[in-house]
Coordinates of N, CA, C and O in Angstrom, one line a residue:
E292 N 1.0 -1.5 0.1 CA -0.2 0.0 0.0 C 1.0 1.1 0.1 O 0.7 2.3 -0.8
S293 N 2.2 1.1 0.9 CA 3.0 2.3 0.9 C 3.3 3.0 -0.6 O 3.4 3.9 -0.9
A294 N 3.9 1.6 -1.0 CA 4.4 1.7 -2.4 C 3.9 2.2 -3.6 O 3.7 3.5 -4.2
R295 N 2.4 2.0 -3.5 CA 1.6 2.5 -4.4 C 0.9 3.9 -4.1 O 1.1 4.5 -4.9
V296 N 0.9 4.4 -2.9 CA 0.7 5.5 -2.7 C 1.5 6.7 -2.8 O 1.7 7.7 -3.3
V297 N 2.8 6.2 -2.4 CA 4.2 7.2 -2.6 C 4.4 7.2 -3.7 O 4.6 8.2 -4.6
T298 N 4.4 6.1 -4.9 CA 4.2 6.0 -6.3 C 3.1 7.0 -7.1 O 3.7 7.6 -8.1
R299 N 2.2 6.8 -6.6 CA 1.1 7.6 -7.2 C 1.5 9.0 -7.0 O 1.1 9.9 -7.8
T300 N 1.6 9.5 -5.9 CA 1.6 10.6 -5.3 C 3.0 11.3 -6.2 O 2.9 12.3 -6.5
A301 N 4.0 10.4 -6.1 CA 5.4 11.5 -6.9 C 5.0 11.6 -8.3 O 5.3 12.4 -9.3
G302 N 4.2 10.6 -9.0 CA 3.7 10.5 -10.5 C 3.0 12.1 -10.6 O 3.1 12.8 -11.4
E303 N 2.1 12.3 -9.9 CA 1.0 13.3 -9.6 C 1.6 14.6 -9.4 O 1.6 15.6 -10.0
L304 N 2.9 14.6 -8.6 CA 3.5 15.9 -8.4 C 5.0 16.1 -9.6 O 5.2 17.3 -9.1
G305 N 4.8 15.2 -10.1 CA 5.8 15.6 -11.6 C 7.3 15.1 -11.2 O 7.8 15.7 -11.9
I306 N 7.5 14.2 -9.8 CA 8.6 13.9 -9.8 C 8.7 12.7 -11.1 O 8.1 12.2 -11.5
K307 N 10.1 13.0 -11.2 CA 10.6 12.2 -12.5 C 11.3 10.9 -12.0 O 11.5 10.1 -12.7
Y308 N 11.8 10.9 -10.8 CA 12.9 9.5 -10.5 C 12.4 9.3 -8.9 O 12.0 10.2 -8.1
L309 N 11.9 8.0 -8.9 CA 11.8 7.5 -7.3 C 11.8 6.1 -7.5 O 12.0 5.5 -8.1
T310 N 13.1 5.9 -6.2 CA 13.8 4.7 -6.0 C 13.2 4.0 -4.5 O 13.5 4.9 -3.6
L311 N 13.2 2.8 -4.6 CA 12.4 2.2 -3.5 C 13.3 0.9 -3.2 O 13.5 0.4 -4.3
Y312 N 13.9 1.1 -2.1 CA 14.6 0.0 -1.4 C 13.7 -1.0 -1.0 O 13.8 -1.5 0.2
A313 N 13.4 -2.3 -2.0 CA 12.8 -3.1 -2.0 C 13.3 -4.3 -1.3 O 12.2 -4.9 -0.4
F314 N 14.4 -4.4 -1.1 CA 15.1 -6.0 -0.8 C 16.4 -5.7 -0.8 O 17.0 -5.6 -2.3
S315 N 17.2 -5.8 0.3 CA 18.8 -5.6 0.3 C 19.6 -6.7 0.3 O 18.6 -8.1 0.2
A316 N 20.7 -7.0 -0.5 CA 21.4 -8.3 -0.3 C 21.5 -8.5 1.1 O 21.4 -9.9 1.0
E317 N 21.5 -7.9 1.7 CA 21.7 -8.7 3.2 C 20.5 -9.4 3.6 O 20.4 -10.1 4.6
N318 N 19.4 -9.0 3.1 CA 18.1 -9.8 3.4 C 18.0 -10.9 3.1 O 17.2 -12.1 3.5
W319 N 19.1 -11.7 2.1 CA 19.2 -13.1 2.0 C 19.6 -14.0 3.2 O 19.2 -15.0 3.2
S320 N 19.8 -13.3 4.0 CA 20.5 -13.7 4.9 C 19.1 -14.1 6.1 O 19.5 -14.9 7.4
R321 N 18.5 -13.6 6.1 CA 16.8 -13.6 6.8 C 16.6 -15.1 6.6 O 16.8 -16.0 5.8
P322 N 15.7 -15.7 7.4 CA 15.0 -17.2 7.4 C 14.5 -17.7 6.3 O 14.2 -16.5 5.6
R323 N 14.7 -18.7 5.6 CA 14.2 -19.0 3.9 C 12.9 -18.9 3.9 O 12.3 -17.9 3.1
D324 N 11.6 -19.4 5.2 CA 10.3 -18.6 4.9 C 10.2 -17.0 4.8 O 9.4 -17.1 4.2
E325 N 11.1 -16.5 5.3 CA 10.4 -15.0 5.6 C 11.1 -14.3 4.1 O 10.2 -14.0 3.1
V326 N 12.5 -15.1 3.6 CA 12.5 -14.3 2.0 C 11.7 -14.9 1.2 O 11.5 -14.7 0.1
D327 N 11.4 -16.2 1.3 CA 10.3 -17.1 0.4 C 9.1 -16.1 0.5 O 8.1 -15.9 -0.9
A328 N 8.6 -15.4 1.3 CA 7.1 -14.6 2.0 C 7.4 -13.2 0.9 O 6.8 -13.2 0.1
L329 N 8.6 -12.9 0.9 CA 9.0 -11.8 0.4 C 9.2 -11.9 -1.0 O 8.7 -10.7 -1.7
M330 N 9.4 -13.2 -1.8 CA 9.1 -13.1 -3.4 C 8.0 -13.4 -3.7 O 7.4 -12.6 -4.7
K331 N 7.4 -14.4 -2.8 CA 5.8 -14.1 -3.1 C 5.0 -12.9 -3.1 O 4.1 -12.7 -4.2
Y332 N 5.5 -11.9 -2.1 CA 4.8 -10.7 -2.0 C 5.4 -9.6 -3.3 O 4.5 -9.1 -3.8
L333 N 6.2 -9.8 -3.4 CA 7.0 -9.1 -4.9 C 6.3 -9.7 -6.5 O 5.9 -8.9 -7.0
I334 N 6.0 -10.8 -6.4 CA 5.1 -11.1 -7.8 C 3.7 -10.8 -7.5 O 3.3 -10.2 -8.6
H335 N 3.4 -11.0 -6.3 CA 1.9 -10.5 -6.4 C 1.6 -9.0 -6.7 O 0.9 -8.5 -7.6
Y336 N 2.8 -8.1 -6.0 CA 3.1 -6.4 -6.7 C 2.9 -6.2 -7.9 O 2.1 -5.4 -8.3
L337 N 4.2 -7.4 -8.5 CA 4.4 -7.0 -9.9 C 2.9 -7.3 -10.6 O 2.4 -6.7 -11.7
K338 N 2.0 -8.5 -10.2 CA 1.1 -8.8 -11.1 C -0.1 -7.9 -10.9 O -0.8 -7.4 -11.8
T339 N -0.4 -7.1 -9.8 CA -1.3 -6.3 -9.3 C -1.2 -5.0 -9.6 O -1.9 -3.9 -10.2
E340 N -0.2 -4.4 -9.6 CA 0.7 -2.9 -9.8 C 0.8 -2.6 -11.2 O 0.7 -1.4 -11.4
T341 N 1.2 -3.6 -12.0 CA 1.8 -3.2 -13.3 C 0.7 -2.6 -14.3 O 0.9 -1.7 -15.1
P342 N -0.4 -3.2 -14.2 CA -1.4 -2.3 -14.8 C -2.0 -0.9 -14.3 O -2.2 -0.2 -14.9
E343 N -1.5 -0.8 -13.4 CA -1.9 0.7 -12.7 C -0.9 1.6 -12.9 O -0.9 2.8 -13.4
L344 N 0.3 0.9 -12.8 CA 1.4 1.6 -13.1 C 1.5 2.4 -14.6 O 2.1 3.4 -15.2
N345 N 1.0 1.0 -15.3 CA 0.9 1.5 -17.0 C -0.1 2.6 -17.3 O 0.2 3.5 -17.9
R346 N -1.0 2.5 -16.4 CA -2.5 3.8 -16.4 C -1.4 5.2 -16.3 O -2.0 5.8 -16.6
N347 N -0.6 5.0 -15.5 CA -0.3 6.2 -14.8 C 1.1 6.9 -15.3 O 1.7 7.4 -15.2
N348 N 1.3 6.6 -16.4 CA 2.3 6.2 -17.5 C 3.8 6.4 -16.7 O 4.9 7.0 -17.2
V349 N 3.9 5.1 -15.6 CA 5.2 4.9 -14.8 C 6.1 4.1 -15.9 O 5.7 3.1 -16.3
R350 N 7.5 4.4 -15.9 CA 8.2 3.3 -16.1 C 9.3 2.8 -15.1 O 9.0 3.6 -14.1
L351 N 9.4 1.2 -15.5 CA 10.0 0.7 -14.5 C 11.4 0.5 -14.7 O 11.9 0.0 -15.8
E352 N 12.6 0.7 -13.7 CA 13.7 0.2 -13.9 C 14.1 -0.6 -12.5 O 13.5 -0.4 -11.3
V353 N 15.1 -1.6 -12.7 CA 15.5 -2.4 -11.5 C 16.8 -2.4 -11.4 O 18.0 -2.6 -12.8
I354 N 17.3 -1.9 -10.2 CA 18.9 -2.1 -9.6 C 19.1 -3.4 -8.6 O 18.2 -3.5 -7.9
G355 N 20.1 -3.9 -8.9 CA 20.7 -5.2 -7.8 C 21.0 -6.0 -8.7 O 21.5 -6.3 -9.9
Q356 N 21.3 -7.0 -7.8 CA 22.0 -8.6 -8.3 C 20.4 -9.0 -9.2 O 20.2 -10.4 -7.9
I357 N 20.0 -9.2 -9.8 CA 18.9 -9.7 -10.1 C 18.8 -11.2 -10.4 O 18.0 -11.7 -10.3
H358 N 19.9 -11.4 -11.0 CA 20.5 -13.0 -11.0 C 20.3 -13.7 -9.8 O 19.9 -15.0 -10.1
R359 N 20.3 -13.1 -8.6 CA 20.2 -13.9 -7.6 C 18.9 -13.9 -7.2 O 18.3 -14.9 -5.8
L360 N 18.2 -13.4 -8.0 CA 16.0 -13.8 -7.7 C 15.9 -14.9 -8.2 O 16.3 -15.6 -9.5
P361 N 14.7 -15.6 -7.5 CA 14.3 -16.8 -8.2 C 14.1 -16.6 -9.7 O 13.5 -15.6 -9.9
D362 N 14.0 -17.5 -10.6 CA 13.7 -17.5 -12.1 C 12.1 -16.9 -12.2 O 11.9 -15.7 -12.9
N363 N 11.0 -17.1 -11.4 CA 9.9 -16.6 -11.7 C 9.9 -15.3 -11.4 O 9.3 -14.5 -11.9
V364 N 10.4 -14.8 -10.4 CA 10.4 -13.3 -10.0 C 11.5 -12.4 -11.1 O 10.8 -11.6 -11.2
Q365 N 12.2 -13.0 -11.6 CA 13.2 -12.4 -12.7 C 12.0 -12.6 -14.0 O 12.1 -11.3 -14.8
E366 N 11.5 -13.4 -14.2 CA 10.7 -13.1 -15.4 C 9.3 -12.2 -15.1 O 9.6 -11.8 -16.2
H367 N 8.7 -12.2 -14.1 CA 7.8 -11.0 -13.8 C 8.4 -9.7 -14.0 O 7.6 -8.8 -14.3
L368 N 9.4 -9.7 -13.5 CA 10.3 -8.5 -13.7 C 10.4 -8.1 -14.9 O 10.2 -6.8 -15.6
A369 N 11.2 -8.9 -15.5 CA 11.5 -8.7 -17.0 C 9.8 -8.4 -18.0 O 10.1 -7.5 -18.6
K370 N 9.1 -8.9 -17.6 CA 7.6 -8.9 -18.4 C 7.3 -7.2 -18.2 O 6.6 -6.6 -18.6
S371 N 7.0 -7.0 -16.5 CA 6.9 -5.3 -16.1 C 7.4 -4.5 -16.6 O 6.9 -3.5 -17.5
V372 N 9.1 -4.8 -16.9 CA 9.9 -3.7 -17.4 C 9.5 -3.4 -18.9 O 9.7 -2.5 -19.4
Q373 N 9.0 -4.5 -19.7 CA 9.0 -4.4 -20.9 C 7.3 -3.8 -21.3 O 7.3 -3.1 -21.8
T374 N 6.5 -4.2 -20.4 CA 5.4 -3.6 -20.2 C 5.2 -2.2 -20.4 O 4.3 -1.2 -21.1
L375 N 6.3 -1.5 -19.2 CA 6.1 -0.2 -18.8 C 7.0 0.4 -19.7 O 7.5 1.5 -19.4
S376 N 8.0 -0.1 -20.5 CA 9.6 0.8 -21.1 C 8.6 1.7 -22.2 O 9.7 2.5 -22.0
K377 N 7.7 1.8 -22.6 CA 7.3 2.9 -23.4 C 7.1 4.4 -22.8 O 6.7 5.2 -23.2
N378 N 7.0 4.2 -21.9 CA 5.9 5.3 -20.5 C 6.8 6.5 -20.5 O 8.5 6.1 -20.2
S379 N 6.8 7.7 -20.2 CA 7.4 8.8 -20.4 C 7.1 9.6 -18.9 O 7.6 10.6 -18.8
G380 N 6.3 9.1 -17.9 CA 6.3 9.7 -16.5 C 7.0 9.5 -15.8 O 8.7 9.5 -16.1
L381 N 6.6 9.1 -14.7 CA 7.6 9.0 -13.5 C 8.5 7.6 -13.8 O 7.9 6.4 -14.3
T382 N 9.9 7.6 -13.4 CA 10.6 6.6 -13.6 C 10.6 5.7 -12.5 O 11.1 6.3 -11.2
L383 N 9.8 4.7 -12.0 CA 10.1 3.9 -10.8 C 11.2 2.8 -10.4 O 11.5 1.9 -11.4
V384 N 12.2 3.0 -10.0 CA 13.5 2.3 -9.7 C 13.4 1.2 -8.3 O 13.3 1.7 -7.5
M385 N 13.5 0.0 -8.8 CA 13.4 -0.8 -7.5 C 14.5 -1.2 -7.4 O 15.1 -2.4 -8.1
A386 N 15.1 -1.1 -6.0 CA 16.5 -1.7 -5.5 C 16.0 -3.0 -5.0 O 15.4 -3.5 -3.8
L387 N 16.5 -4.0 -5.9 CA 16.2 -5.6 -5.2 C 17.3 -6.4 -5.4 O 18.4 -6.4 -6.1
S388 N 17.6 -7.1 -4.3 CA 18.8 -8.1 -4.0 C 20.1 -6.7 -4.6 O 21.0 -7.2 -4.8
Y389 N 19.9 -5.7 -3.2 CA 20.7 -4.5 -3.9 C 21.5 -4.1 -2.6 O 21.3 -4.2 -1.6
G390 N 22.9 -4.0 -2.9 CA 23.7 -3.2 -1.9 C 24.7 -2.4 -2.4 O 25.5 -2.7 -3.5
S391 N 24.9 -1.2 -1.7 CA 25.8 0.0 -2.7 C 27.1 -0.5 -2.6 O 27.9 -0.3 -3.6
R392 N 27.7 -1.3 -1.6 CA 29.3 -1.6 -1.5 C 29.7 -2.6 -2.4 O 30.2 -2.7 -3.6
I393 N 28.1 -3.9 -2.8 CA 28.7 -4.4 -3.7 C 28.5 -4.2 -5.1 O 29.5 -4.3 -6.2
E394 N 27.4 -3.0 -5.4 CA 27.4 -2.0 -7.0 C 28.9 -1.3 -7.2 O 29.3 -1.4 -8.1
I395 N 29.5 -1.3 -5.9 CA 30.8 -0.4 -6.1 C 32.0 -1.1 -6.6 O 32.3 -1.0 -7.6
V396 N 32.0 -2.5 -5.7 CA 32.9 -3.6 -6.3 C 32.7 -3.8 -7.9 O 33.6 -3.8 -8.3
D397 N 31.1 -3.9 -8.0 CA 31.2 -4.3 -9.3 C 31.4 -3.3 -10.3 O 32.3 -3.6 -11.6
A398 N 31.2 -2.2 -10.1 CA 31.8 -1.3 -10.9 C 33.3 -1.1 -11.0 O 33.9 -0.9 -12.0
V399 N 34.3 -1.2 -9.7 CA 35.5 -1.4 -10.0 C 35.8 -2.6 -11.0 O 37.0 -2.2 -11.6
R400 N 35.4 -3.5 -10.7 CA 36.0 -5.1 -11.5 C 35.9 -4.6 -13.0 O 36.8 -4.8 -13.8
R401 N 34.4 -3.6 -13.7 CA 34.2 -3.4 -14.8 C 35.4 -2.7 -15.3 O 35.5 -2.8 -16.5
I402 N 35.6 -1.4 -14.6 CA 36.6 -0.7 -14.8 C 38.1 -1.4 -14.9 O 38.6 -0.7 -15.9
A403 N 38.2 -2.0 -14.1 CA 39.6 -2.7 -14.2 C 39.7 -3.8 -15.5 O 40.5 -3.6 -16.1
E404 N 38.6 -4.0 -15.7 CA 38.4 -5.3 -17.1 C 38.9 -4.3 -18.5 O 39.5 -4.7 -19.3
Q405 N 38.3 -3.0 -18.1 CA 38.5 -2.1 -19.1 C 39.8 -1.6 -19.3 O 40.4 -1.3 -20.6
V406 N 40.7 -1.6 -18.0 CA 42.2 -0.8 -18.4 C 42.9 -2.3 -18.2 O 43.4 -2.3 -19.4
R407 N 42.5 -3.4 -18.3 CA 43.2 -4.9 -19.0 C 43.2 -4.7 -20.3 O 44.2 -5.1 -20.7
L408 N 42.2 -4.5 -20.7 CA 41.8 -4.4 -22.4 C 42.3 -3.4 -23.1 O 42.5 -3.2 -24.2
G409 N 43.0 -2.1 -22.3 CA 43.7 -1.1 -23.0 C 42.7 0.1 -23.3 O 43.1 0.6 -24.2
R410 N 41.3 -0.4 -22.8 CA 40.0 0.6 -23.5 C 40.2 1.8 -22.3 O 39.6 2.9 -22.6
I411 N 40.4 1.7 -21.3 CA 40.8 2.8 -20.3 C 42.1 3.0 -19.7 O 42.4 2.2 -19.1
D412 N 42.3 4.4 -19.5 CA 44.0 4.4 -19.2 C 43.2 4.8 -17.7 O 42.5 5.5 -17.2
P413 N 44.6 4.1 -16.9 CA 44.1 4.3 -15.1 C 44.0 6.1 -14.9 O 43.1 6.6 -14.4
G414 N 44.8 6.9 -15.8 CA 44.8 8.2 -15.1 C 43.4 8.7 -15.6 O 43.1 10.1 -15.4
D415 N 42.3 8.2 -16.8 CA 41.8 8.7 -16.8 C 40.3 8.7 -15.9 O 39.1 8.5 -16.5
I416 N 40.5 7.6 -15.2 CA 39.6 7.2 -14.6 C 39.0 8.4 -13.4 O 39.8 8.9 -12.5
S417 N 37.4 8.9 -13.8 CA 37.3 10.1 -12.9 C 35.9 9.5 -12.3 O 35.4 8.4 -12.2
E418 N 35.5 10.8 -11.6 CA 34.0 10.4 -10.8 C 32.9 9.8 -11.7 O 32.1 9.4 -11.9
Q419 N 33.3 10.8 -13.1 CA 32.1 10.4 -14.2 C 32.3 8.9 -14.5 O 31.1 8.4 -14.8
V420 N 33.5 8.6 -14.5 CA 33.8 6.8 -15.3 C 32.8 5.9 -14.2 O 32.5 4.8 -14.5
I421 N 33.2 6.4 -12.9 CA 32.8 5.7 -12.1 C 31.4 5.5 -12.2 O 30.6 4.3 -12.1
S422 N 30.7 6.8 -11.9 CA 29.6 7.0 -12.2 C 28.8 5.9 -13.6 O 27.3 5.4 -13.1
Q423 N 29.4 6.0 -14.7 CA 28.9 5.4 -15.8 C 29.1 3.8 -15.3 O 28.2 3.2 -16.2
H424 N 29.8 3.0 -14.3 CA 30.0 1.9 -14.7 C 28.9 1.6 -13.3 O 29.0 0.4 -12.7
L425 N 27.9 2.0 -12.7 CA 27.1 2.0 -11.3 C 25.9 1.5 -12.1 O 25.9 1.6 -13.3
W426 N 25.2 0.4 -11.4 CA 23.6 0.1 -11.7 C 23.0 1.0 -11.9 O 22.0 1.5 -12.7
T427 N 23.1 2.6 -11.4 CA 22.2 3.6 -11.5 C 22.6 4.6 -12.5 O 22.0 5.7 -12.8
R428 N 23.4 4.6 -13.8 CA 24.1 4.8 -14.6 C 22.9 5.4 -15.3 O 23.2 7.1 -15.8
N429 N 21.8 5.4 -15.6 CA 20.6 6.1 -16.1 C 19.9 6.7 -15.4 O 18.9 7.3 -16.2
V430 N 20.0 6.9 -14.1 CA 19.1 7.7 -13.3 C 20.4 8.7 -12.4 O 21.2 8.5 -12.1
P431 N 19.7 9.9 -12.3 CA 20.3 10.8 -12.1 C 20.3 10.7 -10.4 O 19.5 9.9 -9.8
D432 N 21.5 11.4 -10.0 CA 21.8 11.0 -8.0 C 20.4 11.6 -7.7 O 19.9 12.7 -8.0
P433 N 20.0 11.2 -6.6 CA 19.1 11.6 -5.7 C 19.0 13.0 -5.0 O 20.2 13.4 -4.6
D434 N 17.8 13.7 -5.2 CA 18.1 15.1 -4.3 C 17.7 15.1 -3.1 O 17.7 15.6 -1.9
L435 N 16.4 13.7 -2.6 CA 16.3 13.6 -1.3 C 16.0 12.6 -1.0 O 15.6 11.2 -1.8
L436 N 16.5 11.7 0.4 CA 16.4 10.4 0.6 C 15.4 10.8 1.9 O 16.2 11.2 2.7
I437 N 14.5 9.9 1.9 CA 13.6 9.4 3.1 C 14.0 8.5 4.1 O 13.8 7.4 3.1
R438 N 14.7 8.4 4.9 CA 14.7 7.5 5.9 C 13.2 7.0 6.7 O 13.3 8.0 7.6
T439 N 12.8 6.0 6.8 CA 11.4 5.8 7.4 C 12.1 4.9 8.7 O 13.2 4.7 8.8
S440 N 11.0 5.2 9.6 CA 11.5 4.2 11.0 C 12.1 4.8 11.9 O 12.4 4.2 13.0
G441 N 12.5 6.2 11.9 CA 13.5 6.7 12.8 C 15.0 6.0 12.6 O 15.6 6.5 13.4
E442 N 14.8 5.7 11.7 CA 17.1 4.8 11.7 C 17.4 5.9 11.2 O 17.4 6.8 10.3
M443 N 18.9 6.3 12.2 CA 19.5 7.1 11.6 C 20.9 6.5 10.9 O 22.0 7.0 11.3
R444 N 20.6 5.6 10.0 CA 21.6 5.2 9.1 C 21.3 5.1 7.6 O 19.9 4.8 7.3
V445 N 22.0 4.9 6.6 CA 21.7 4.8 5.2 C 21.6 3.3 5.0 O 21.2 3.1 3.5
S446 N 21.8 2.4 5.6 CA 21.8 1.2 5.6 C 22.2 0.8 4.4 O 21.7 -0.2 3.4
N447 N 23.5 0.6 3.9 CA 24.2 0.4 2.7 C 23.5 0.6 1.1 O 23.2 0.0 0.1
F448 N 22.7 2.0 1.3 CA 22.0 2.3 0.3 C 22.2 3.4 -0.8 O 22.8 4.8 0.0
L449 N 22.8 3.7 -2.2 CA 23.1 4.0 -2.9 C 24.5 5.5 -2.0 O 24.2 6.6 -2.4
L450 N 25.3 5.1 -1.4 CA 26.5 5.3 -0.8 C 27.3 6.5 -1.7 O 27.6 7.5 -1.3
W451 N 27.4 5.9 -3.0 CA 27.9 6.9 -3.9 C 27.4 7.7 -4.3 O 27.9 9.2 -4.1
Q452 N 25.7 7.5 -4.7 CA 25.0 8.9 -5.2 C 24.6 9.6 -4.2 O 24.1 10.7 -4.7
I453 N 24.7 9.3 -3.0 CA 23.9 10.4 -2.2 C 24.7 11.2 -1.3 O 24.6 12.1 -0.2
S454 N 26.0 11.8 -2.1 CA 26.8 12.2 -1.6 C 26.6 13.8 -1.2 O 26.7 14.6 -0.2
Y455 N 25.5 14.5 -2.1 CA 25.1 15.7 -1.8 C 23.1 15.3 -1.5 O 22.7 16.6 -1.9
T456 N 23.1 14.6 -1.1 CA 21.7 14.6 -1.5 C 21.1 14.8 0.4 O 21.7 14.4 1.1
E457 N 20.0 15.6 0.3 CA 19.0 16.0 1.9 C 18.7 14.8 2.4 O 17.8 14.0 1.7
L458 N 18.8 14.7 3.6 CA 18.3 13.2 4.4 C 17.2 13.7 5.3 O 17.0 15.0 5.9
V459 N 16.0 13.3 5.0 CA 14.8 13.5 6.0 C 14.8 11.9 6.7 O 14.1 10.9 5.9
V460 N 14.6 12.1 8.0 CA 14.4 10.7 8.7 C 12.8 11.3 9.4 O 12.3 12.3 9.8
T461 N 12.1 9.9 9.4 CA 10.9 10.3 9.6 C 10.4 9.0 10.6 O 10.6 8.0 10.3
P462 N 9.9 9.3 11.8 CA 10.0 8.3 12.8 C 8.5 7.2 12.4 O 8.4 5.7 12.8
T463 N 7.9 7.5 11.4 CA 6.7 6.8 10.5 C 7.3 5.3 10.0 O 8.5 5.4 9.2
L464 N 7.0 4.3 10.6 CA 7.3 3.1 9.8 C 7.0 2.7 8.3 O 6.1 3.6 8.2
W465 N 7.8 2.4 7.4 CA 7.1 2.3 6.3 C 6.1 1.6 6.0 O 5.1 2.2 5.1
P466 N 5.5 0.6 6.5 CA 4.1 0.2 6.4 C 2.9 0.7 6.4 O 1.6 1.0 6.2
D467 N 3.2 2.2 7.2 CA 2.4 3.3 7.7 C 2.6 4.4 7.0 O 2.1 5.3 7.3
F468 N 4.1 4.5 6.1 CA 4.0 5.9 5.2 C 3.1 6.2 4.5 O 2.8 5.2 3.5
R469 N 2.3 7.2 4.2 CA 1.1 7.6 3.3 C 1.7 9.0 2.8 O 2.6 9.5 3.3
K470 N 0.6 9.6 2.2 CA 0.8 10.8 1.3 C 0.9 12.1 2.6 O 1.7 12.5 2.3
P471 N 0.2 12.1 3.7 CA 0.4 13.3 4.5 C 1.9 13.6 5.0 O 3.0 14.2 5.0
Q472 N 2.8 12.0 5.3 CA 4.2 11.8 5.8 C 5.1 12.1 4.1 O 6.3 12.8 4.7
F473 N 4.5 11.6 3.1 CA 5.3 12.2 1.9 C 5.6 13.6 2.0 O 6.8 14.1 1.5
Y474 N 4.3 14.2 1.8 CA 4.1 15.5 1.8 C 5.1 16.2 2.9 O 5.6 17.4 2.6
E475 N 4.9 15.8 3.7 CA 6.0 16.6 5.0 C 7.4 16.3 4.6 O 7.9 17.5 4.9
A476 N 7.9 15.3 4.4 CA 9.4 14.7 3.9 C 9.7 16.1 2.7 O 10.9 16.6 2.6
L477 N 8.4 16.2 1.7 CA 8.8 16.8 0.4 C 8.9 18.6 1.1 O 9.8 19.1 0.6
E478 N 8.2 18.7 1.8 CA 8.2 20.5 2.1 C 9.4 20.7 3.3 O 9.9 21.5 3.2
E479 N 9.8 19.6 4.3 CA 11.3 19.7 5.0 C 12.1 20.1 3.9 O 13.0 20.8 3.9
Y480 N 12.4 19.3 2.4 CA 13.1 19.2 1.6 C 13.3 20.6 1.1 O 14.6 21.3 0.7
T481 N 12.4 21.3 1.0 CA 12.1 22.1 0.1 C 12.3 23.4 1.1 O 12.8 24.8 0.9
R482 N 12.3 23.3 1.8 CA 12.6 24.6 2.8 C 14.2 24.7 3.3 O 14.6 25.7 3.9
R483 N 15.0 23.4 2.6 CA 16.5 23.7 2.9 C 16.9 24.3 1.8 O 16.4 24.1 0.6
H484 N 18.0 24.8 1.8 CA 18.7 25.5 1.0 C 20.0 24.7 0.4 O 20.9 24.5 1.2
R485 N 20.3 24.3 -0.8 CA 21.1 23.2 -1.0 C 22.7 23.6 -1.5 O 22.3 24.9 -2.4
R486 N 23.6 24.0 -1.0 CA 24.4 24.3 -1.5 C 26.1 23.6 -2.3 O 26.4 24.2 -2.6
F487 N 25.3 22.2 -2.1 CA 26.8 21.6 -2.3 C 27.7 21.3 -2.0 O 28.9 21.9 -3.3
G488 N 28.3 22.1 -1.1 CA 29.4 22.3 -0.5 C 29.9 23.7 -0.8 O 31.2 24.4 -0.4
R489 N 29.4 24.4 -1.8 CA 29.6 26.0 -1.4 C 29.0 27.1 -0.7 O 28.2 26.6 -0.2
L490 N 29.0 28.3 -0.9 CA 28.6 29.3 0.1 C 27.3 29.5 -0.4 O 26.9 29.5 -1.5

């Protein structure tokens, strides 16, 4: 319900990108029945929400170690991404089997391979080159990170990408997060003067 409300509200407000941390790489260490239940829920979400997302002109992208997800989940994901691929409104980015440190390690490995093949000179490795090898290369860095449940940590989420992101922490638990809490976080964001390290 929270995902539906936040996605719909973001689309209505003209927000271009919304990333939801749906399942972390660390979540694989949870009890098996818990993981299975989360995977079943994900399939249910994709089946029920894809038509709604399509009606609302939402495009879907997925970041993370997708190959670790069960085959049936991967199939449903691919189908939803394809169904929504022509849409031009909000881009919903689902972080699944995602961990930022793993993402950075993967980027370093791929850059190292390019260096080994002589396609990149080590001296040419820049912030831009690293950004282009992250799973988020098609998505701009976020302006705002909303942390629910009152947690004061970013939990291995978009560590590279949130260098200049505004953080808003809300005590509301994610299952209870609705339009009023979303508006409140957005209002808090608009009150801040973003300097990007400058005066």
